PDB file of C-alpha atoms in Angstrom:
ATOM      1  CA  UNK A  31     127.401  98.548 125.831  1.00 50.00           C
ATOM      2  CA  UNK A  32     124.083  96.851 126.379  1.00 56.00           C
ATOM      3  CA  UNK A  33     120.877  98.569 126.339  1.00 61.00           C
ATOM      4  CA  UNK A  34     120.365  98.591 130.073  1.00 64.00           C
ATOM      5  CA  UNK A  35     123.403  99.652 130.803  1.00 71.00           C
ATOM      6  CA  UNK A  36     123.101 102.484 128.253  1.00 86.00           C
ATOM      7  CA  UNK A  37     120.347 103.574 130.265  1.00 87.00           C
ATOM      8  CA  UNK A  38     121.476 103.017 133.786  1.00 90.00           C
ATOM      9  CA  UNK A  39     124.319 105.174 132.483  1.00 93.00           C
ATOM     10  CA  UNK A  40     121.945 108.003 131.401  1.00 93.00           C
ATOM     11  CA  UNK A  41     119.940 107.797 134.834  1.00 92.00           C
ATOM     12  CA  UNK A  42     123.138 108.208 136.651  1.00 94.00           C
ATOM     13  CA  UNK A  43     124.993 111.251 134.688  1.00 96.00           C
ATOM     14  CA  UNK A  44     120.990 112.337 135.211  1.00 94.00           C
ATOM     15  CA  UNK A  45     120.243 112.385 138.727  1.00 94.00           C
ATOM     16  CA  UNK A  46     124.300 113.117 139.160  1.00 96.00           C
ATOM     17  CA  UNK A  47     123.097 116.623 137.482  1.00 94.00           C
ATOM     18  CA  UNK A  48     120.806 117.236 140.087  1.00 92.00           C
ATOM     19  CA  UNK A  49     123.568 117.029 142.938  1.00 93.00           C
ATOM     20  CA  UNK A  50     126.460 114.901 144.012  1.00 95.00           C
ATOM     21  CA  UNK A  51     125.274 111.981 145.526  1.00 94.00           C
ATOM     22  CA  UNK A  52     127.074 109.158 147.818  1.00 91.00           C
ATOM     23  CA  UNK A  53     126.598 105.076 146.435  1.00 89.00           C
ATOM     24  CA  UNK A  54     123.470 104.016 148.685  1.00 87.00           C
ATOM     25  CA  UNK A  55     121.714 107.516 148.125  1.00 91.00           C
ATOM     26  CA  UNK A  56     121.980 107.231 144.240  1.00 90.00           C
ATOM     27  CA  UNK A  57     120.826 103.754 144.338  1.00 87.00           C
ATOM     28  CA  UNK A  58     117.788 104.776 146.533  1.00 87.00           C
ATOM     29  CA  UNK A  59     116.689 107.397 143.879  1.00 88.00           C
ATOM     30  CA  UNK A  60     117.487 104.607 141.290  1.00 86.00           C
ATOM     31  CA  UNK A  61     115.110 102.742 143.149  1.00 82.00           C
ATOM     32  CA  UNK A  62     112.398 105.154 143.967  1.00 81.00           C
ATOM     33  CA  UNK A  63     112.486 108.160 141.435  1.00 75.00           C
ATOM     34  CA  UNK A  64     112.953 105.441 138.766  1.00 75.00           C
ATOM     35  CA  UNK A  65     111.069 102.439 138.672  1.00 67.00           C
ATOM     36  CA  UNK A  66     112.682 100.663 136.125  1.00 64.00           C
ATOM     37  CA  UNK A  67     115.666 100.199 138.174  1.00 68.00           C
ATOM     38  CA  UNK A  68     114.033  98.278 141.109  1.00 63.00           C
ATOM     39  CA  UNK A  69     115.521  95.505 140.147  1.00 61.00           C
ATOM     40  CA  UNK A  70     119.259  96.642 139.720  1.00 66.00           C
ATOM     41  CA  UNK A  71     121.665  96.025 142.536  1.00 64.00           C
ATOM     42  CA  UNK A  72     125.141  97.244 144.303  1.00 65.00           C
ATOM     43  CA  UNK A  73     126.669  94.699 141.732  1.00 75.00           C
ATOM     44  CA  UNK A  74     125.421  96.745 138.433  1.00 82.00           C
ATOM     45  CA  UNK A  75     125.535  99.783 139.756  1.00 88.00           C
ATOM     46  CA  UNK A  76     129.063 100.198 141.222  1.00 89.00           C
ATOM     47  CA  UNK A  77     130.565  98.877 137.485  1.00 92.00           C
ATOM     48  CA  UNK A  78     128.990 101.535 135.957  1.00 93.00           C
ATOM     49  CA  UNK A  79     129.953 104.463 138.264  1.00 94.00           C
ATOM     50  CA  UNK A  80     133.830 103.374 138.286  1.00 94.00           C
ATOM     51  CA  UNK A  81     133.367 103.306 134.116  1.00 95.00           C
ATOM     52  CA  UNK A  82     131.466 106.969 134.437  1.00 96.00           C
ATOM     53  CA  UNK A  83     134.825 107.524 136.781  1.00 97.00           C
ATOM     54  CA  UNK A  84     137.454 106.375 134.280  1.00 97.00           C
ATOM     55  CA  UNK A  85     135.334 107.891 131.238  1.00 96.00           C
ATOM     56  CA  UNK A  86     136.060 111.295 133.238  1.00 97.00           C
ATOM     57  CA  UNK A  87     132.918 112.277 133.194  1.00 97.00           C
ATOM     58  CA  UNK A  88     132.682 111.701 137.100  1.00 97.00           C
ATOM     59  CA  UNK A  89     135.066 112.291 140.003  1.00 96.00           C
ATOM     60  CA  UNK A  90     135.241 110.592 143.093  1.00 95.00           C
ATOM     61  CA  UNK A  91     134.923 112.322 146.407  1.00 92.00           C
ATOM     62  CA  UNK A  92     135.288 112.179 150.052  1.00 85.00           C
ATOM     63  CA  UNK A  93     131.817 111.898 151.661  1.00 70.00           C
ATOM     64  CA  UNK A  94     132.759 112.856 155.322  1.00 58.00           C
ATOM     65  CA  UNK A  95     134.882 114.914 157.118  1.00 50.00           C
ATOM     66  CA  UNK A  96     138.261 114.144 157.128  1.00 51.00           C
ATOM     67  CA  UNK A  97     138.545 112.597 161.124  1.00 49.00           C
ATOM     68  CA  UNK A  98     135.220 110.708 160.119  1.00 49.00           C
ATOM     69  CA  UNK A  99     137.313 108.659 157.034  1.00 50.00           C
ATOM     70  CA  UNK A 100     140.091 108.063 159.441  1.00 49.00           C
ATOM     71  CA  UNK A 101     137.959 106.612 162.148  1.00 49.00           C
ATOM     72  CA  UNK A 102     136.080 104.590 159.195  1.00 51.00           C
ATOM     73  CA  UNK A 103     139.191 103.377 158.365  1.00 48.00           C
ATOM     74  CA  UNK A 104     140.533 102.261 161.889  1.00 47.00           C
ATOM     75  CA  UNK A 105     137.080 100.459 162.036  1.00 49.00           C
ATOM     76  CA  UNK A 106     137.304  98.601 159.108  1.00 53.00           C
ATOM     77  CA  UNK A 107     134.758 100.087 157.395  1.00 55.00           C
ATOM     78  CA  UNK A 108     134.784 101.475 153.779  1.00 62.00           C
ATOM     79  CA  UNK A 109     134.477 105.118 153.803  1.00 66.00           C
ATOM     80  CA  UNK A 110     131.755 106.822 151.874  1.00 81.00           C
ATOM     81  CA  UNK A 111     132.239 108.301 148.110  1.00 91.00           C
ATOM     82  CA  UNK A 112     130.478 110.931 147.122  1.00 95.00           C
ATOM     83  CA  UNK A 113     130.376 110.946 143.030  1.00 96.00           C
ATOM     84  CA  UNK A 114     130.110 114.627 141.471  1.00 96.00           C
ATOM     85  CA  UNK A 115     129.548 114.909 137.386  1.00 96.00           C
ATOM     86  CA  UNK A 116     132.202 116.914 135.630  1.00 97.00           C
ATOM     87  CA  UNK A 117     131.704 119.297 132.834  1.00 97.00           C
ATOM     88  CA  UNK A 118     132.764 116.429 130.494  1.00 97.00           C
ATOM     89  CA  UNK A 119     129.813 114.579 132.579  1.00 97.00           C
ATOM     90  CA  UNK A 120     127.498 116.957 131.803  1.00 97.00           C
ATOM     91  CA  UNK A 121     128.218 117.700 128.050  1.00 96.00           C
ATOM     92  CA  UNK A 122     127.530 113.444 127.609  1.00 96.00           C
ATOM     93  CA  UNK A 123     124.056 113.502 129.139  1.00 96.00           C
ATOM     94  CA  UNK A 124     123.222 116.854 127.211  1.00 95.00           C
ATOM     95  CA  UNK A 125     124.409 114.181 123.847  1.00 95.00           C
ATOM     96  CA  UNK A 126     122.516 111.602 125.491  1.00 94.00           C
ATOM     97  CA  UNK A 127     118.925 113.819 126.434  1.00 94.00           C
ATOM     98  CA  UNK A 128     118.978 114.925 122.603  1.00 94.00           C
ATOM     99  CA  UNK A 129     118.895 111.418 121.395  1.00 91.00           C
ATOM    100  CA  UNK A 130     115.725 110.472 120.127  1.00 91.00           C
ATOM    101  CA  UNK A 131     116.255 106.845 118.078  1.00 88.00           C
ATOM    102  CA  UNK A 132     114.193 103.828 118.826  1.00 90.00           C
ATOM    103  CA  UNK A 133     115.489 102.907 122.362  1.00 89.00           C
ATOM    104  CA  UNK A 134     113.814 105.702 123.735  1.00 91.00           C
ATOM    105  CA  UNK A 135     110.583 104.838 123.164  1.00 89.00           C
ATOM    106  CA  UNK A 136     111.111 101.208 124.134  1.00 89.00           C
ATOM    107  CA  UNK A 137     109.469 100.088 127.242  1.00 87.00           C
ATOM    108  CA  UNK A 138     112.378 100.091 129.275  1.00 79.00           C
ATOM    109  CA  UNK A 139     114.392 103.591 128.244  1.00 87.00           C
ATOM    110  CA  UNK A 140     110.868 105.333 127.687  1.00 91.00           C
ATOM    111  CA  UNK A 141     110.208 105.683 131.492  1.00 89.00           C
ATOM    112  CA  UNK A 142     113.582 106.977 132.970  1.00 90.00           C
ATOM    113  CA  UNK A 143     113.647 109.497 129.492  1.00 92.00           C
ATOM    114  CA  UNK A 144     110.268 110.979 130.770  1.00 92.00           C
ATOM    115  CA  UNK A 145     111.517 111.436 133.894  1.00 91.00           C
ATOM    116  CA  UNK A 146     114.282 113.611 132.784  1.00 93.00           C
ATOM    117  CA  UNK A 147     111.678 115.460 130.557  1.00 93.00           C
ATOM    118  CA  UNK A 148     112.069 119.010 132.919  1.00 92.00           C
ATOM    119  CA  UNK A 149     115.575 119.059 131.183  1.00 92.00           C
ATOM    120  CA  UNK A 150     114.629 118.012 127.645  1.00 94.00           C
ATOM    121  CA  UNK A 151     114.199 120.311 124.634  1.00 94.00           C
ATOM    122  CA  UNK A 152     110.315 120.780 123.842  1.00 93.00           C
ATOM    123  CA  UNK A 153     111.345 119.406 120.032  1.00 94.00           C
ATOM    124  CA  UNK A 154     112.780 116.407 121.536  1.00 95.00           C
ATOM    125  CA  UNK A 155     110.122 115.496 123.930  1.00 96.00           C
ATOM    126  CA  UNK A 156     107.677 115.460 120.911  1.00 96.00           C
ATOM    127  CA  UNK A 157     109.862 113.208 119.065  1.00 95.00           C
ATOM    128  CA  UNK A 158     109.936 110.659 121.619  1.00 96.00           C
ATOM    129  CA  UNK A 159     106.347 111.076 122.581  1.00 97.00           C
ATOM    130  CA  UNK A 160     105.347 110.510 118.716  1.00 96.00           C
ATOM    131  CA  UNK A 161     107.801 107.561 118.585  1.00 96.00           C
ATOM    132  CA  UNK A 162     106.609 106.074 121.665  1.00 96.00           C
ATOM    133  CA  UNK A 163     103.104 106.163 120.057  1.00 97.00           C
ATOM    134  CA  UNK A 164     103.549 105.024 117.596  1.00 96.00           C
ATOM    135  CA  UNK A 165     105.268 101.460 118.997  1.00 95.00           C
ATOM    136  CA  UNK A 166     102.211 100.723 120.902  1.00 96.00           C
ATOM    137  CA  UNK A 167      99.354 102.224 118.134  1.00 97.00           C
ATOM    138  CA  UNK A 168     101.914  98.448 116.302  1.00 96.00           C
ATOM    139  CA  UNK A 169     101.680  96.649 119.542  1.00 95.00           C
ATOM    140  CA  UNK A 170      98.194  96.995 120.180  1.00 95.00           C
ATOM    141  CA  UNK A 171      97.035  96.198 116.237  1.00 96.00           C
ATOM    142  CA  UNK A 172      98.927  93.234 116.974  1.00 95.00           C
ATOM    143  CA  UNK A 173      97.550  92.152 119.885  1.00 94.00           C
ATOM    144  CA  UNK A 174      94.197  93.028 118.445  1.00 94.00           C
ATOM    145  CA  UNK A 175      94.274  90.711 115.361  1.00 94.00           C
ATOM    146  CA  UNK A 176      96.308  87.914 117.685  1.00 92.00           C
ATOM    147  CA  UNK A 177      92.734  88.003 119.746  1.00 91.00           C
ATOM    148  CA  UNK A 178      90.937  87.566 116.877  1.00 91.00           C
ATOM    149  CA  UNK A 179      92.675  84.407 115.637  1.00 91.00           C
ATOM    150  CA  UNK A 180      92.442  82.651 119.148  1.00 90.00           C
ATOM    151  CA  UNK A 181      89.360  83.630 120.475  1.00 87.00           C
ATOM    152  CA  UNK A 182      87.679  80.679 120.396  1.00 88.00           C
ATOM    153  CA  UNK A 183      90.767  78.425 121.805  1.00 89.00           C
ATOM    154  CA  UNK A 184      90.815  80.949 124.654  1.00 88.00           C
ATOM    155  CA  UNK A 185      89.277  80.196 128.278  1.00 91.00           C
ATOM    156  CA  UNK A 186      87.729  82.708 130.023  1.00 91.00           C
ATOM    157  CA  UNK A 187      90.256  83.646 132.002  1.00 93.00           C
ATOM    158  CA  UNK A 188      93.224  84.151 129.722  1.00 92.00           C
ATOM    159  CA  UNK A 189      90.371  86.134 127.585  1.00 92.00           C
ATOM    160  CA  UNK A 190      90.558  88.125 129.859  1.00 93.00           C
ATOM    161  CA  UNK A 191      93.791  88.925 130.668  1.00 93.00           C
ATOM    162  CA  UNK A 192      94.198  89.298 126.649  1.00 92.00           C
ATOM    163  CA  UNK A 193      91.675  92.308 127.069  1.00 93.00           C
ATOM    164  CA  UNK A 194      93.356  93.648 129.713  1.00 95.00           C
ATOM    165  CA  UNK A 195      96.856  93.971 128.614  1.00 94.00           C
ATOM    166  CA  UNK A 196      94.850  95.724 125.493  1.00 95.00           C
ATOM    167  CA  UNK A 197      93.077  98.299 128.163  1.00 96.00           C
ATOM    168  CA  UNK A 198      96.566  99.415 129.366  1.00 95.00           C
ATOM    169  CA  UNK A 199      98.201  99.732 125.781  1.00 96.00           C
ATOM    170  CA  UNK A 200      94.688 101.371 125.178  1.00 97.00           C
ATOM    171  CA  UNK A 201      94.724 103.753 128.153  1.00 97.00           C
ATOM    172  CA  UNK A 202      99.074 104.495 127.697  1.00 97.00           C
ATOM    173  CA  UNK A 203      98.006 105.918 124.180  1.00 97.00           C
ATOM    174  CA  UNK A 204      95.060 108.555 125.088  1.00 97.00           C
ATOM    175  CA  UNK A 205      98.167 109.539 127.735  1.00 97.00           C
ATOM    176  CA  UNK A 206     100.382 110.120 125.260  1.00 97.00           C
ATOM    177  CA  UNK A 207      97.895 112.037 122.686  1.00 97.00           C
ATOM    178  CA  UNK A 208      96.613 114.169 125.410  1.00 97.00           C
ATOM    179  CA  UNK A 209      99.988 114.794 126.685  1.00 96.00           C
ATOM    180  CA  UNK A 210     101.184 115.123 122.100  1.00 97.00           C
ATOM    181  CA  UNK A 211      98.377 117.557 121.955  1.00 95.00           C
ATOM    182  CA  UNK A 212      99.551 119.701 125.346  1.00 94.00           C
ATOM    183  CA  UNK A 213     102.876 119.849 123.665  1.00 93.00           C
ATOM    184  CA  UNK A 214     101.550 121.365 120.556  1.00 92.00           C
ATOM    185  CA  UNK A 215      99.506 124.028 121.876  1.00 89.00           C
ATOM    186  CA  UNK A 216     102.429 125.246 123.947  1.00 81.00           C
ATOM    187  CA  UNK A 217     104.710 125.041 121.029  1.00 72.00           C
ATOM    188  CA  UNK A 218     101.757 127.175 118.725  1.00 66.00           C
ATOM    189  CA  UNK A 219     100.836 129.572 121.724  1.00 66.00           C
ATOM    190  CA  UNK A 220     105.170 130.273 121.672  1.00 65.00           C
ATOM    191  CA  UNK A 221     104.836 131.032 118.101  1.00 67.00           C
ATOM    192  CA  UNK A 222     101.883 132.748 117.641  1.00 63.00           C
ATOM    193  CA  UNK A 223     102.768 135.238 120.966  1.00 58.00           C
ATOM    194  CA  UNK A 224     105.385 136.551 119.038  1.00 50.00           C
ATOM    195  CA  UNK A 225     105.993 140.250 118.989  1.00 45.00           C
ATOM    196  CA  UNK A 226     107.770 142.652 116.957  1.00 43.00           C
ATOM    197  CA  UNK A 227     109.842 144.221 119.233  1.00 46.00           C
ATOM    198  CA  UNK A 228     111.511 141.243 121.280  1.00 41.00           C
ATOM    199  CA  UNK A 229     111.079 140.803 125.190  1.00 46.00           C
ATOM    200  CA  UNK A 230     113.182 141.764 127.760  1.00 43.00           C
ATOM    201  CA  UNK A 231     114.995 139.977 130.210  1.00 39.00           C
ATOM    202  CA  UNK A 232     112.756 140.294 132.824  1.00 45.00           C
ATOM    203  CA  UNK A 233     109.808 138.966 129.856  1.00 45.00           C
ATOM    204  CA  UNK A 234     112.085 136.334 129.085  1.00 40.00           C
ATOM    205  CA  UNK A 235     112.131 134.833 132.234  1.00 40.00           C
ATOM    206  CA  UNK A 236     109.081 134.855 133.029  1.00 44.00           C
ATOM    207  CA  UNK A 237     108.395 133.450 129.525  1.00 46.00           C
ATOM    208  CA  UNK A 238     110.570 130.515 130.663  1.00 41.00           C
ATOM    209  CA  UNK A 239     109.328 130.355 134.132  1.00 40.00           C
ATOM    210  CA  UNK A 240     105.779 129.962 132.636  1.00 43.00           C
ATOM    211  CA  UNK A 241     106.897 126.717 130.652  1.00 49.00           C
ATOM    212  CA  UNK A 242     105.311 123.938 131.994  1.00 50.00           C
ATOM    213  CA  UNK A 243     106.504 121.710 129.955  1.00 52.00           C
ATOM    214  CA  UNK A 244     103.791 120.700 127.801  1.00 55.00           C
ATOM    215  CA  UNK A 245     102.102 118.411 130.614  1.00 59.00           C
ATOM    216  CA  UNK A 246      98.554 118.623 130.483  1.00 55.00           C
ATOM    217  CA  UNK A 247      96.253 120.127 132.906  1.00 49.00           C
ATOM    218  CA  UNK A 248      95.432 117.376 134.989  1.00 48.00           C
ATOM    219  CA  UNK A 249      91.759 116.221 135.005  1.00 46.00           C
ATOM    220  CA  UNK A 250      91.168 114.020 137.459  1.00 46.00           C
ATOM    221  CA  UNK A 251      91.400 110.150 137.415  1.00 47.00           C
ATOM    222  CA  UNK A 252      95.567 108.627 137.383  1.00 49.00           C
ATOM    223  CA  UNK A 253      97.827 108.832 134.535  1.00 53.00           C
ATOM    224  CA  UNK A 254      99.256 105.809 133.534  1.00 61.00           C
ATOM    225  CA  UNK A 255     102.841 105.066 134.905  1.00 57.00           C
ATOM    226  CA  UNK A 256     105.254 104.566 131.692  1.00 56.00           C
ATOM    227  CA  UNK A 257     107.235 102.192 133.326  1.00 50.00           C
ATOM    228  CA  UNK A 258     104.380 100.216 134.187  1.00 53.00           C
ATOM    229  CA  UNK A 259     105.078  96.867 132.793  1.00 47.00           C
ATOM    230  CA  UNK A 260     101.486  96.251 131.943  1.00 45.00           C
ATOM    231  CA  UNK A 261     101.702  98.226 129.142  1.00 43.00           C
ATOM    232  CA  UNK A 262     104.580  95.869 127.700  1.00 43.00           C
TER     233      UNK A 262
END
């Protein structure tokens, strides 16, 4: 399996989690919820949902009432599917959202996996945060000491664009430390609230309610969009 289909596989089972969802709506939320995908059409995405289909982790559905797929039919017109993730669905996106190896961090996966961050694990969120990093802290030493060997050779105008693919790598990493740091503190203020007589139920859920999930506070100004392909 390639690595876009790997992760057009993990979008699906993802937003398939969230409800059932009919062909054209899933590509829509494909499309809007997840940038990445703006350029993915019918043709990939149908493959993939009859291989989700056959792995068993989705079933197919009827997506109208039953006189509605018979006059569909009479019309000549394909009635809608509604897919709906199993159990065996859900157990391979839990495998999938604990996954924290290179590819997640990689311009491509590292959007859609921080869109799916409400459902991640706080330990795995600062894995792929750190990882994430950490690629462009390389990429941007690169393109640093690339800009200092052609400098001179440079006009003014690809100069600039040099320095400003730098500003977005620049501006994606004081996200990610801000957001590294947010993580931490929540993780610390979890530990250190720790009592000796444990919470009960109605603690606990407020405890969880209360998670926020390590984003930061927001302080005005934009945060960068990590599937903005500036940043590549």
């Amino acid at each position: 399996m390639s690595r876009r289909s790997g992760i057009l596989e993990f979008a699906v089972l993802g937003l398939l989690r969230e409800s059932p969802m009919h062909g054209y709506e899933l590509r829509k939320r494909l499309n809007t919820s997840l940038g990445v995908f703006r350029a993915f059409s019918y043709g990939s995405l149908y493959p993939c949902l009859k291989t989700l289909v056959a792995n068993g982790w989705l079933i197919e559905e009827p997506g109208s009432a039953p006189e509605e797929a018979l006059a569909a039919t009479l019309a000549g017109r394909r009635a809608k599917i509604v897919y709906r993730l199993t159990a065996e669905g859900k157990e391979r996106f839990e495998e999938l959202l604990s996954h924290t190896g290179p590819d997640t961090w990689e311009d491509e996966h590292f959007g859609v996996r921080f869109a799916f961050f409400g459902q991640t694990s706080r330990d795995v969120r600062m894995r792929v945060l750190e990882g994430r990093r950490s690629r462009l802290e390389e990429r941007l030493e690169k393109m640093r000491a690339s800009l200092a060997r052609t400098r001179e050779r440079l006009d003014d105008y690809t100069l600039e664009l040099q320095r400003h693919g730098m500003e977005s790598v620049e501006r994606e990493v004081r996200w990610l430390n801000e957001l590294i740091e947010s993580e931490r503190a929540g993780r610390d203020q979890r530990n250190g609230a720790a009592e000796p007589e444990s919470p009960g139920p109605q603690a606990r859920r407020q405890d969880r309610s209360g998670d926020t999930g390590g984003l930061p506070r927001h302080r005005g100004g934009s945060r960068p969009d990590p599937s903005d392909d500036t940043a590549k």
